[in-house]
Short mmCIF file of C-alpha atoms and ligand atoms in Angstrom, two decimals:
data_model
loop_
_atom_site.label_atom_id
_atom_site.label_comp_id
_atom_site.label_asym_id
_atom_site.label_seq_id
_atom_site.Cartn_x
_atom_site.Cartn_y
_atom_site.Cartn_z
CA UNK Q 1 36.13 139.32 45.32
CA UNK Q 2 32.68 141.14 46.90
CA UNK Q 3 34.07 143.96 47.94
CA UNK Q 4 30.96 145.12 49.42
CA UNK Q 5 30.44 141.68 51.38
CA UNK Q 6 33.89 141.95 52.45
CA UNK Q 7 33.20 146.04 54.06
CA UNK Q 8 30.53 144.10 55.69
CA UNK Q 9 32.17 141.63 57.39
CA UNK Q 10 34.19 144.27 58.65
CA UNK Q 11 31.74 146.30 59.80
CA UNK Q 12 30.00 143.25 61.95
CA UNK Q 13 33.42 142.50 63.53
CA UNK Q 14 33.08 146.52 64.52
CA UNK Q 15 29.36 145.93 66.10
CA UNK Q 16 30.42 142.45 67.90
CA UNK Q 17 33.62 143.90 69.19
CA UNK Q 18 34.92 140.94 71.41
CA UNK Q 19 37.99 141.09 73.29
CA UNK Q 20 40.91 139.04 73.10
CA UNK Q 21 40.20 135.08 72.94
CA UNK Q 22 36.43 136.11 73.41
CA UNK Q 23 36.12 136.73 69.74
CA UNK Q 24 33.99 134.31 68.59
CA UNK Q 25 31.04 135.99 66.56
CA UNK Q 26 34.18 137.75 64.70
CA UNK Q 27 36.09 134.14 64.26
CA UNK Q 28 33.12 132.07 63.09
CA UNK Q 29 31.94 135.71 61.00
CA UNK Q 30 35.43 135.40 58.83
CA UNK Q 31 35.51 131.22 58.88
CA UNK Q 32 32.60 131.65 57.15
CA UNK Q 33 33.17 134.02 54.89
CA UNK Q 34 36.23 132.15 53.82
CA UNK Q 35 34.15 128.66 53.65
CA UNK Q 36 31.87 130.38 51.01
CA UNK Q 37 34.80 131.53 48.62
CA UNK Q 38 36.20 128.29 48.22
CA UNK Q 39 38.69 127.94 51.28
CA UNK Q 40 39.16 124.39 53.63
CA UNK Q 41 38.59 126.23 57.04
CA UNK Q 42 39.59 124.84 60.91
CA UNK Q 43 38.06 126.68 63.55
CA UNK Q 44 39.88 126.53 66.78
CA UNK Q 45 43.97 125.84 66.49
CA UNK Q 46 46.31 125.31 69.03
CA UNK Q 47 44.34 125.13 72.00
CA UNK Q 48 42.50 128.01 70.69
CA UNK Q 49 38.78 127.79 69.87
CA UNK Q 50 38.92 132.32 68.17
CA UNK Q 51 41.89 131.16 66.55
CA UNK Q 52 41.39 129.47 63.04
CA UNK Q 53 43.24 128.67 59.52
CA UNK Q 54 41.13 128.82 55.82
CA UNK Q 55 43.46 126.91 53.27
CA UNK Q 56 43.74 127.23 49.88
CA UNK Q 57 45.79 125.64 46.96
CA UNK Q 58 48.67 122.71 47.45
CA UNK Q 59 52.28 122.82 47.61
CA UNK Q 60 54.85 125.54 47.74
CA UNK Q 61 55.24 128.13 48.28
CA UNK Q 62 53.19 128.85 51.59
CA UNK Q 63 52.09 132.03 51.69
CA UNK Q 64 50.06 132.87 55.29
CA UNK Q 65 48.31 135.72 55.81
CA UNK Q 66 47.63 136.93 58.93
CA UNK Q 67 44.40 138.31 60.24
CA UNK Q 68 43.41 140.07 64.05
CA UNK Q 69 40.31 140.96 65.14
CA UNK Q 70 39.81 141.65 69.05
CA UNK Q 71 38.83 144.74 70.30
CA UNK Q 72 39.65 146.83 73.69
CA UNK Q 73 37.61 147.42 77.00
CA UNK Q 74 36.69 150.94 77.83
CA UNK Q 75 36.91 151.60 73.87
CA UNK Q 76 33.09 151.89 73.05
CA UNK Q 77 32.07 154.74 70.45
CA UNK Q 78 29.58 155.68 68.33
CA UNK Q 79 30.28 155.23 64.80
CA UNK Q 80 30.86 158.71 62.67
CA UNK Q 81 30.78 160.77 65.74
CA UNK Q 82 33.66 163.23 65.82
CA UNK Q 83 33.48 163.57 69.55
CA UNK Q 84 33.91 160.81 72.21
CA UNK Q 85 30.46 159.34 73.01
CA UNK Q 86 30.36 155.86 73.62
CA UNK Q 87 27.11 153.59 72.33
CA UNK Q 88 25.92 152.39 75.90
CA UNK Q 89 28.61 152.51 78.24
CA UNK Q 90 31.80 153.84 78.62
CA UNK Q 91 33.20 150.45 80.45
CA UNK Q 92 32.22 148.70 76.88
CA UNK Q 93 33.95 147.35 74.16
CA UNK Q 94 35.50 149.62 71.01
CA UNK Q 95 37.38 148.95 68.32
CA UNK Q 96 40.52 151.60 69.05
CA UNK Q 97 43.18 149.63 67.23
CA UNK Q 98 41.40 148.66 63.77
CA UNK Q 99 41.42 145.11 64.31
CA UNK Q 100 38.04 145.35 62.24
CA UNK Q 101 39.41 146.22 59.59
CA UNK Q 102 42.51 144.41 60.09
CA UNK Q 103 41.11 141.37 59.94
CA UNK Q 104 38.98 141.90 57.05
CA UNK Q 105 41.21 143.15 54.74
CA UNK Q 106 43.84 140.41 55.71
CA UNK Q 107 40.62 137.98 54.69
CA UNK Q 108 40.51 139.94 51.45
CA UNK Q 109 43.86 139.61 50.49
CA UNK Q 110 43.68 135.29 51.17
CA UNK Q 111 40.67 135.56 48.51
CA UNK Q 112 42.82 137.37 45.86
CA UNK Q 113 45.63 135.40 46.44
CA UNK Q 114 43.16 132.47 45.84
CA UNK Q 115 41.59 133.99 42.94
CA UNK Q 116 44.95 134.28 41.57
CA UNK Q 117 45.89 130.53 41.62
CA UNK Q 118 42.57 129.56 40.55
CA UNK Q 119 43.18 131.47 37.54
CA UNK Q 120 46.25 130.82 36.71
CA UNK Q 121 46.84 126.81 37.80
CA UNK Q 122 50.01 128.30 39.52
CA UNK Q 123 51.18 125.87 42.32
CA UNK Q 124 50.91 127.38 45.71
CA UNK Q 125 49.02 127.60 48.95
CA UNK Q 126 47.21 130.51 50.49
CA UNK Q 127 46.55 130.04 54.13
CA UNK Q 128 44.88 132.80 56.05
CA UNK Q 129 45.75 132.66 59.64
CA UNK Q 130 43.37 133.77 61.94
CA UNK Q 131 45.16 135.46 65.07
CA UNK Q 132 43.01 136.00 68.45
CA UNK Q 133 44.08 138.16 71.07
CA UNK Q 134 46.73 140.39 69.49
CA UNK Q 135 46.31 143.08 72.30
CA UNK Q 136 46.79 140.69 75.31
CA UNK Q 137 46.98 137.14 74.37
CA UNK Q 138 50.05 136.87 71.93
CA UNK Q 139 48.03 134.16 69.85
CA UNK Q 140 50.66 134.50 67.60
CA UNK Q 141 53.23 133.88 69.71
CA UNK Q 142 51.69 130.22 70.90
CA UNK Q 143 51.60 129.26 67.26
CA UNK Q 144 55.31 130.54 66.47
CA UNK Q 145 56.19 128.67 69.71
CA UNK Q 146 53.95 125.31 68.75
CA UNK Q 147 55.75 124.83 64.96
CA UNK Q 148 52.42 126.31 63.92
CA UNK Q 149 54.54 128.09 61.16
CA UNK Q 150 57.22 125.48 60.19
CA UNK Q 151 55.85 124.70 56.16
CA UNK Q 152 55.40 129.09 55.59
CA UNK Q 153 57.16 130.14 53.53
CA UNK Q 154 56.73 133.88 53.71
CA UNK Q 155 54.14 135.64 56.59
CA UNK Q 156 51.92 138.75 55.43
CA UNK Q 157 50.57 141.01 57.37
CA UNK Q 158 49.32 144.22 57.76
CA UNK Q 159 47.72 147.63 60.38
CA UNK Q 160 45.10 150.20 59.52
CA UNK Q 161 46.71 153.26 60.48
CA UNK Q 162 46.81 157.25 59.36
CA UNK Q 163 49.71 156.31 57.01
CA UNK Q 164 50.11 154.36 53.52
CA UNK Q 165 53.82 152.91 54.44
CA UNK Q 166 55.39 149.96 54.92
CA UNK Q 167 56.68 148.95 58.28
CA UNK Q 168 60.27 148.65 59.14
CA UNK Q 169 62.52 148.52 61.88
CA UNK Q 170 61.90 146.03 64.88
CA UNK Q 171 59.78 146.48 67.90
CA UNK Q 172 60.34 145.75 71.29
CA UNK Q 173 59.90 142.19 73.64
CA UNK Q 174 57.91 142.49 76.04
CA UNK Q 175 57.25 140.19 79.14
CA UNK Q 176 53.85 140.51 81.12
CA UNK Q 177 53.87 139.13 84.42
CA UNK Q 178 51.68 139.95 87.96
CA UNK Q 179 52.96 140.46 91.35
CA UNK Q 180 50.44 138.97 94.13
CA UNK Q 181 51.43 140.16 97.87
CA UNK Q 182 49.71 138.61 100.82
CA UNK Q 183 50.07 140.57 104.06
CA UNK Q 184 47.91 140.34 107.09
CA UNK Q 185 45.36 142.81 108.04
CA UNK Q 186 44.53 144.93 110.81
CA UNK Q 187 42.71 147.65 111.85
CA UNK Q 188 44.64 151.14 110.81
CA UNK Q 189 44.07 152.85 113.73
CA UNK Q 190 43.28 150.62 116.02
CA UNK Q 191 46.36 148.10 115.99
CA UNK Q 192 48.21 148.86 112.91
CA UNK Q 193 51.39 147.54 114.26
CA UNK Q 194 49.60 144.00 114.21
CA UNK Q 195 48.72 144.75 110.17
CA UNK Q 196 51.50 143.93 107.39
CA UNK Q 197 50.17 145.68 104.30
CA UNK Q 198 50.04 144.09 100.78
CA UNK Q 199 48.94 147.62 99.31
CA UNK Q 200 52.59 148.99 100.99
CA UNK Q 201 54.64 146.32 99.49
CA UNK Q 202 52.64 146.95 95.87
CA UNK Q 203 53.70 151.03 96.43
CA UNK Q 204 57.11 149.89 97.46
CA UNK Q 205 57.59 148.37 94.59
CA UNK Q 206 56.69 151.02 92.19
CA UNK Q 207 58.75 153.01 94.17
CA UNK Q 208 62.04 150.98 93.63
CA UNK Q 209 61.02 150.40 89.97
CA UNK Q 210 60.85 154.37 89.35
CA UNK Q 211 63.98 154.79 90.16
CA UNK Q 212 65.04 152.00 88.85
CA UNK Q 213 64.27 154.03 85.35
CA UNK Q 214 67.06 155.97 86.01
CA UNK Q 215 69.57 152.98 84.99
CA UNK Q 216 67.80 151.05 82.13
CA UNK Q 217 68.30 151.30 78.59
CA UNK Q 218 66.80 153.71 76.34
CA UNK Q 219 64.87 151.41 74.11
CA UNK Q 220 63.57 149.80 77.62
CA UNK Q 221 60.00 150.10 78.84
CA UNK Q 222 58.20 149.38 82.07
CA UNK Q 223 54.55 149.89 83.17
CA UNK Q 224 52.14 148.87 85.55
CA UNK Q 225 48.57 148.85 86.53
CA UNK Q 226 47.34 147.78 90.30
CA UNK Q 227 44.85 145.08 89.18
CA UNK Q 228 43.81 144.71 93.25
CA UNK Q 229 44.37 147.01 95.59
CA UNK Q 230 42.84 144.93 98.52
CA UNK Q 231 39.48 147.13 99.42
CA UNK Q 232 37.96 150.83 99.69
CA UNK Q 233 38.32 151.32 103.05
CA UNK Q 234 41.51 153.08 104.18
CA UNK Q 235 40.66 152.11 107.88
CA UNK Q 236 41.77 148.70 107.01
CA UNK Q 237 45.07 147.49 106.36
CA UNK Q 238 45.46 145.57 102.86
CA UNK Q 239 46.25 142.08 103.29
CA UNK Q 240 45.91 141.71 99.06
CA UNK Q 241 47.36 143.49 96.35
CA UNK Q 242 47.86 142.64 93.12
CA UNK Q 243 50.22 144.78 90.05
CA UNK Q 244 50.41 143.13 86.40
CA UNK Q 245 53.71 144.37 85.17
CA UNK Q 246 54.82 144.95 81.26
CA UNK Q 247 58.64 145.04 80.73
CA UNK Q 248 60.12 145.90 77.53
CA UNK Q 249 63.52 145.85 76.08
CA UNK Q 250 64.88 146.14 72.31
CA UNK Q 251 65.53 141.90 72.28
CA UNK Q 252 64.40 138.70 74.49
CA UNK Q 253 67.86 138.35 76.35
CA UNK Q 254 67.53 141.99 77.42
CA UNK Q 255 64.16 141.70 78.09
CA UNK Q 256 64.54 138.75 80.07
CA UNK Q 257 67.80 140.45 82.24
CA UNK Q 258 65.35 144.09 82.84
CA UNK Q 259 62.82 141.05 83.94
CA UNK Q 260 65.16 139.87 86.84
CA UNK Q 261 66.00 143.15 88.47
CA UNK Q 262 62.32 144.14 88.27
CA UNK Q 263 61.73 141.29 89.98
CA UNK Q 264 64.23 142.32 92.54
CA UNK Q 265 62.16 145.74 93.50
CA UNK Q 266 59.16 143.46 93.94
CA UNK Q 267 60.76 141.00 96.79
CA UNK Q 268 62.52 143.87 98.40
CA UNK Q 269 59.54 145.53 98.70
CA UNK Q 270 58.29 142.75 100.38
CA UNK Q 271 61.02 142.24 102.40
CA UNK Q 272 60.75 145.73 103.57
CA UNK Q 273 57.14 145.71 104.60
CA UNK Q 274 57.09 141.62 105.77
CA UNK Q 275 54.36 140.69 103.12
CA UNK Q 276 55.32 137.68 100.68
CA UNK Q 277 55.00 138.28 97.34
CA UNK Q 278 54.47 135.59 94.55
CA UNK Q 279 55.59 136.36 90.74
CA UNK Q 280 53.13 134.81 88.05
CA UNK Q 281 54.54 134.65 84.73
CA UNK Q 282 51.73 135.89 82.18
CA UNK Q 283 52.98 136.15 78.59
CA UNK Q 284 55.86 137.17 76.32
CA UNK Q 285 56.46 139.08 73.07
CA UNK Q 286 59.57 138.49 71.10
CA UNK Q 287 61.04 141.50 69.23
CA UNK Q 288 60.39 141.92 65.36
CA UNK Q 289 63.11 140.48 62.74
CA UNK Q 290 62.57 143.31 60.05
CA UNK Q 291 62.74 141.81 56.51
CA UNK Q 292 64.81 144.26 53.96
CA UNK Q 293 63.77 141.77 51.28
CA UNK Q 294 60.51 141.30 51.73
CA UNK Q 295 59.79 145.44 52.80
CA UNK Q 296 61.69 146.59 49.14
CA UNK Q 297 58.87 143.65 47.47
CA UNK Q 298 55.94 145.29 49.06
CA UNK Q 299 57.28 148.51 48.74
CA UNK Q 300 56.96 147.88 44.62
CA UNK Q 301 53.80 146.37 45.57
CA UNK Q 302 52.42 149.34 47.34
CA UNK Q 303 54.15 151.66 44.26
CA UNK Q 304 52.05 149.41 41.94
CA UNK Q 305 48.84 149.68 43.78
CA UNK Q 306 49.10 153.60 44.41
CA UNK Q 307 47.06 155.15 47.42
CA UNK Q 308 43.28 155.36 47.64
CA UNK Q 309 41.54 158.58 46.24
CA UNK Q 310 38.88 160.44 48.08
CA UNK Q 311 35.28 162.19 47.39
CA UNK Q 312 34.80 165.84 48.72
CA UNK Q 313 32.72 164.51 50.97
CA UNK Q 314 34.92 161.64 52.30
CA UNK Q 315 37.65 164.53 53.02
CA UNK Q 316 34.89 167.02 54.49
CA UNK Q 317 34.10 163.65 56.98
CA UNK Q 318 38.23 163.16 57.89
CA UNK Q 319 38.09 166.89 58.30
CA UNK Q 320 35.98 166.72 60.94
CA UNK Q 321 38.15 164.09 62.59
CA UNK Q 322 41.37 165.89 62.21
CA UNK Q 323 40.17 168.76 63.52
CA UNK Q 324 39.47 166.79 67.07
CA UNK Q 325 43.47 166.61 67.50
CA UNK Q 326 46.05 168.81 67.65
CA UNK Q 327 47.93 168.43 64.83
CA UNK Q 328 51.10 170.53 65.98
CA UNK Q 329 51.59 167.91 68.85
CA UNK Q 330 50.48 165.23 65.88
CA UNK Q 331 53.32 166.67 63.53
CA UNK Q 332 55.94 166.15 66.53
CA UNK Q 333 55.10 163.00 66.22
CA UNK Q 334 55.42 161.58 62.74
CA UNK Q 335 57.08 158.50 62.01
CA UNK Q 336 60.57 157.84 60.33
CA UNK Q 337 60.40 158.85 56.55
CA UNK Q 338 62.28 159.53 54.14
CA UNK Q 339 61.07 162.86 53.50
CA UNK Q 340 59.55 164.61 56.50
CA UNK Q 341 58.87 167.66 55.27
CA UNK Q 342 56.47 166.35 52.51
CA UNK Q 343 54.65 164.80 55.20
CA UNK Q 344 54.41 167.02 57.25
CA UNK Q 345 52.86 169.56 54.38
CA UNK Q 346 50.22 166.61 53.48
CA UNK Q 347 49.43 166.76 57.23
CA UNK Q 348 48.32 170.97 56.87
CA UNK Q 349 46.89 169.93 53.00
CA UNK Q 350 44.59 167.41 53.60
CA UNK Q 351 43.03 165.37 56.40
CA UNK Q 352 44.08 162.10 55.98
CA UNK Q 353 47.41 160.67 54.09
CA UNK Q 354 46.80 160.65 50.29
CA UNK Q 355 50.54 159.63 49.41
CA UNK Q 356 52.49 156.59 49.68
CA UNK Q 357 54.99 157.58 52.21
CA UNK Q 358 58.71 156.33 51.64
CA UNK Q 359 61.30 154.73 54.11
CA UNK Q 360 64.14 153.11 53.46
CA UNK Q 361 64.46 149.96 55.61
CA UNK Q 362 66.08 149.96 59.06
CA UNK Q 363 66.80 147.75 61.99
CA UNK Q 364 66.30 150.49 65.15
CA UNK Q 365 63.73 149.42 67.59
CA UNK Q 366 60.22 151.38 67.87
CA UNK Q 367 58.67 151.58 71.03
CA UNK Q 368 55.97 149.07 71.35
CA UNK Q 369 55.30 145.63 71.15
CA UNK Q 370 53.51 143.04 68.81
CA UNK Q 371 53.21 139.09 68.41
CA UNK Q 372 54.13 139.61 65.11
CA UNK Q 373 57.30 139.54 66.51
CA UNK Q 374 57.49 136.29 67.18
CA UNK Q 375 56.59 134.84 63.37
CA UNK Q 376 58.69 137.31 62.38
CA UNK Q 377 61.69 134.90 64.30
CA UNK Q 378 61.08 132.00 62.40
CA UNK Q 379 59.46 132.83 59.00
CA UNK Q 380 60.38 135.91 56.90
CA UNK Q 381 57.33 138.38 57.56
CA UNK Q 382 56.65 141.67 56.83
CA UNK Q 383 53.96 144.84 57.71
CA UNK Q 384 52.45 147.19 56.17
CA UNK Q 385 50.16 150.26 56.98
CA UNK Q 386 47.28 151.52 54.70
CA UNK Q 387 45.30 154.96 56.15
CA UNK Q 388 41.96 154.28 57.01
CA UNK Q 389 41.43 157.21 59.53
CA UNK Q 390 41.99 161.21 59.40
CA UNK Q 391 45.41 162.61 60.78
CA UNK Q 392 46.09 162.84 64.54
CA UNK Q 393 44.69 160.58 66.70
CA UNK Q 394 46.76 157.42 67.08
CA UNK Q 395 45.83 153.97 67.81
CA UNK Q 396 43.37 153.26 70.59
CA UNK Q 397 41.75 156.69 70.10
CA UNK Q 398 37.84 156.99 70.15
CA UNK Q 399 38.67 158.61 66.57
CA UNK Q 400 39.41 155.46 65.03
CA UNK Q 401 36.67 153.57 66.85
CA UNK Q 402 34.54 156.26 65.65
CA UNK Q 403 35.76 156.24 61.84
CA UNK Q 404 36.17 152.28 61.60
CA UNK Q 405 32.92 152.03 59.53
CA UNK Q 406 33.43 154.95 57.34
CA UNK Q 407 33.74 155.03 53.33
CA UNK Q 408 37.27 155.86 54.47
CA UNK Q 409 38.04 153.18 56.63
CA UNK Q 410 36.81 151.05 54.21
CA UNK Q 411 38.82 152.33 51.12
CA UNK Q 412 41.87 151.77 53.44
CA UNK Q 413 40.92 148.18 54.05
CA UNK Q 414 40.61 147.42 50.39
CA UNK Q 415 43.77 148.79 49.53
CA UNK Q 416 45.67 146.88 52.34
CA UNK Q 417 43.82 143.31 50.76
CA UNK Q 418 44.90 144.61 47.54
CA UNK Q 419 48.94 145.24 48.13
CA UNK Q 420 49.13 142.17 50.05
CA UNK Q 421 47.63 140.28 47.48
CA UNK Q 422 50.16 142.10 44.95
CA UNK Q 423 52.83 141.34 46.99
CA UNK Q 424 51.45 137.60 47.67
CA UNK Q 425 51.80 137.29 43.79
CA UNK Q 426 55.30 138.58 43.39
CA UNK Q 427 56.32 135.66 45.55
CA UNK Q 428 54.36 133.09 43.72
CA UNK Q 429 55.87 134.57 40.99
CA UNK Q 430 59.14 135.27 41.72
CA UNK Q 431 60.55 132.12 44.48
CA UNK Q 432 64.13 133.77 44.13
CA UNK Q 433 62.77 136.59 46.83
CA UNK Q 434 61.22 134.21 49.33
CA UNK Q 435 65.01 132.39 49.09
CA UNK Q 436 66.71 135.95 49.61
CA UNK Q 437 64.47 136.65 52.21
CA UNK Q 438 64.83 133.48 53.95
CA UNK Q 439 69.00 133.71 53.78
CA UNK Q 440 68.37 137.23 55.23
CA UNK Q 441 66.72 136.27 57.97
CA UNK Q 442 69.08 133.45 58.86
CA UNK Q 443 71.55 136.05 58.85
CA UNK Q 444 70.20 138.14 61.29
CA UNK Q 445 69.51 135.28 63.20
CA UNK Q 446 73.37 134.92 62.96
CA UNK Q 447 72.93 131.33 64.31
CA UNK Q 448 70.44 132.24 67.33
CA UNK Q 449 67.18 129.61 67.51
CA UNK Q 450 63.72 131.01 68.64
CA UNK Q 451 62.75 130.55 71.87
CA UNK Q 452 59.77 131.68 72.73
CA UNK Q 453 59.67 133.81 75.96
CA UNK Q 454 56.53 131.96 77.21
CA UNK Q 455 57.60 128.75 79.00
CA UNK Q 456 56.16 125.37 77.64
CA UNK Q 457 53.78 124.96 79.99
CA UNK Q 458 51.93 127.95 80.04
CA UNK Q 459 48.84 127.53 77.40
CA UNK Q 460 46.98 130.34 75.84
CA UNK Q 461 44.94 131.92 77.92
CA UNK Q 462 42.97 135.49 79.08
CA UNK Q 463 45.40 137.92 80.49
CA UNK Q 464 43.96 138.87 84.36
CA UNK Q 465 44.27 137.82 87.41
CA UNK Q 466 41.63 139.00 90.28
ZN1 ZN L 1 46.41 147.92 69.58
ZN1 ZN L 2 46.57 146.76 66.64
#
């Protein structure tokens, strides 16, 4: 594999930086990149033109690897910078979560995997799975939800992060949905008791949902953002408003039941303030089914591979990135290990994670939510995290839009293509773990089917509402 190509491919996806299902320079960059080492590639899949498959090899097992690439809004950066400047605007595109590198790497890995066969006749199929929309869109979620996954075997995946660990543990479900109030308007002075204010009800209900906080779960989650707040002028009353809602819970049943009394705070506040209020679905997010099987193969994948090593001056450049963040609150913050301590010393030592960090496998939610999730539901899948970016900031940080080109970034991204692939080989190799890891996730199934928490007739589509 060209490594170098494939650090450039990553770094275009960086420069286009296309939002979810927008993402078309990026799709067509990577189709094309996987047309030219050998793959059978289908752009646009399942209703979804930035979504697209590059297929390798014949017969079993199925090993997919999955690939993201959309960016954020209100992310832009200049690359290397270690303070937040963005290229143009501020309003403009960045890639904050590492879906740059995410995707190439993942692209990286399919070629190895391919390599692999090629050279040793093995039966098997590669396919690379190319995931739109992973921020708002659940891509993944459509194809889980379509049978888009029903001849994989075993689903790969990884996240550029400031740790070398694989992922365990599930994460949450998550249900998007908006809240559109119509009231009738009026002038506020003049004859407000004629008015019936959409803006009130949308208040109202953020009222009864913040104290509805009080009496939800601890693993639950619920946000909002007023997409519409009917006009500027507070001489007018509002006869629009509009909230998008995300509700989270540890599993779909929960998620769906938090849903309902959520629901409840949005038509009482309408009730109170005599505005009507119409609840459009948006999309869902099933929780992860961790893996123990799979996470113990890539952990002796990841042991195999060992971490990156760095050049004086690559560590002088994180340096200068750590040093943006406070790392006390960045040490409160660490996630579950095995051995804290140790990682908390690498955090004062160096300036970016030079150590495979341990963790024994567990099933506790983490807050957050992912469409992973949902091929995680009906094919055995598993995550893992390679550090391309200094300590501190976290994901959607100008830091790692900043850093996503660097020699660093980079040496993350080849490490991630080269575990997976690892891993990918230990399965062709060794079909007793994919059957383990299948009867493991039928037992945590315990009997349960998938369903999807996006209803059958909602299609893919971008996340707003005006
Ligand atoms: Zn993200
Ligand atoms: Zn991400």
């Amino acid at each position: 594999m060209d490594q170098k190509r494939l650090c450039s491919l990553s770094d275009a996806i960086w420069g286009y930086a296309e939002t979810g299902f927008t993402e078309e320079k990026s799709a067509r960059a990577m189709a094309g990149f996987l047309r030219d080492s050998g793959f059978e590639v289908t752009e646009g899949i399942d209703g979804m033109p930035t979504a697209y498959m590059g297929v390798y090899g014949h017969g079993r097992p199925v090993i997919d690897v999955l690939a993201e690439y959309d960016a954020l809004s209100g992310m832009s950066q200049q690359a290397d910078v270690p303070e937040r400047r963005p290229v143009t605007s501020a309003e403009d595109n960045g890639h904050g979560c590492g879906h740059e590198l995410l995707g190439a790497g993942a692209v990286g890995a399919a070629i190895l995997l391919k390599e692999y066969l090629e050279k040793t006749g093995r039966e098997g199929t590669v396919r690379l799975v190319g995931c739109p929309a992973e921020e708002s869109g659940s891509s993944k979620a459509y194809l889980a939800r379509d049978g888009f996954f029903k001849d994989t075997d075993c689903a790969l995946t990884w996240h550029p992060a400031d740790f070398n660990m694989v992922c365990s543990g599930s994460s949450q479900s998550c249900i998007s949905l908006f809240f559109r109030y119509t009231g009738v308007s009026a002038h506020a002075a003049g004859s407000p008791q004629l008015g019936r204010s959409a803006l009130d009800a949308a208040e109202l209900t953020n009222v009864g949902v913040n104290y509805l906080r009080e009496h939800i779960e601890d693993t639950d989650r619920v946000h909002y953002a007023y997409l519409n707040v009917g006009g500027k002028a507070p001489n007018v009353v509002q006869s629009e408003a509009i909230l998008k809602y995300f509700v989270r819970s540890k599993n779909n049943p929960d998620c769906e039941r938090l849903l309902k009394r959520v629901i409840l705070c949005a038509q009482g506040a309408a009730m109170m303030t005599e505005t009507k209020v119409e609840v459009i679905f948006d999309e869902g997010l099933s929780n992860t089914v961790p893996n123990f099987t799979l996470e113990k193969a890539a952990l002796e994948a990841f042991r195999k591979c060992g971490t990156p090593s760095y050049t004086e001056e690559e560590l002088a450049y994180a340096k200068t990135f750590r040093d943006t963040f406070d790392m006390q609150d960045a040490m409160r913050s660490i996630p579950r290990c095995d051995d804290p301590a140790r990682l908390r010393q690498n955090m004062k030592d160096s300036p970016i994670n030079d150590y495979l960090i341990e963790v024994k496998s567990y099933e506790d939610t983490e807050m957050g939510s992912t469409d992973v999730g949902d091929v995680s539901w009906v094919v055995p899948t598993v995550q893992i995290n390679t550090a391309c970016f200094a300590y501190g900031a976290g994901a959607h940080s100008w830091q790692w839009v900043a850093q996503g080109t660097s020699a660093i970034a980079h040496k993350g991204m080849l490490k991630a293509a080269e575990v997976l692939a690892e891993l990918g080989i230990r399965l062709f190799e060794d079909p007793q773990i994919i059957e383990e890891a299948k009867a493991e996730l039928q037992d945590r199934l315990g009997g349960e089917t998938y369903k999807c928490l996006i209803p059958e007739d909602i299609r893919p589509h971008i996340s707003t509402l005006e």
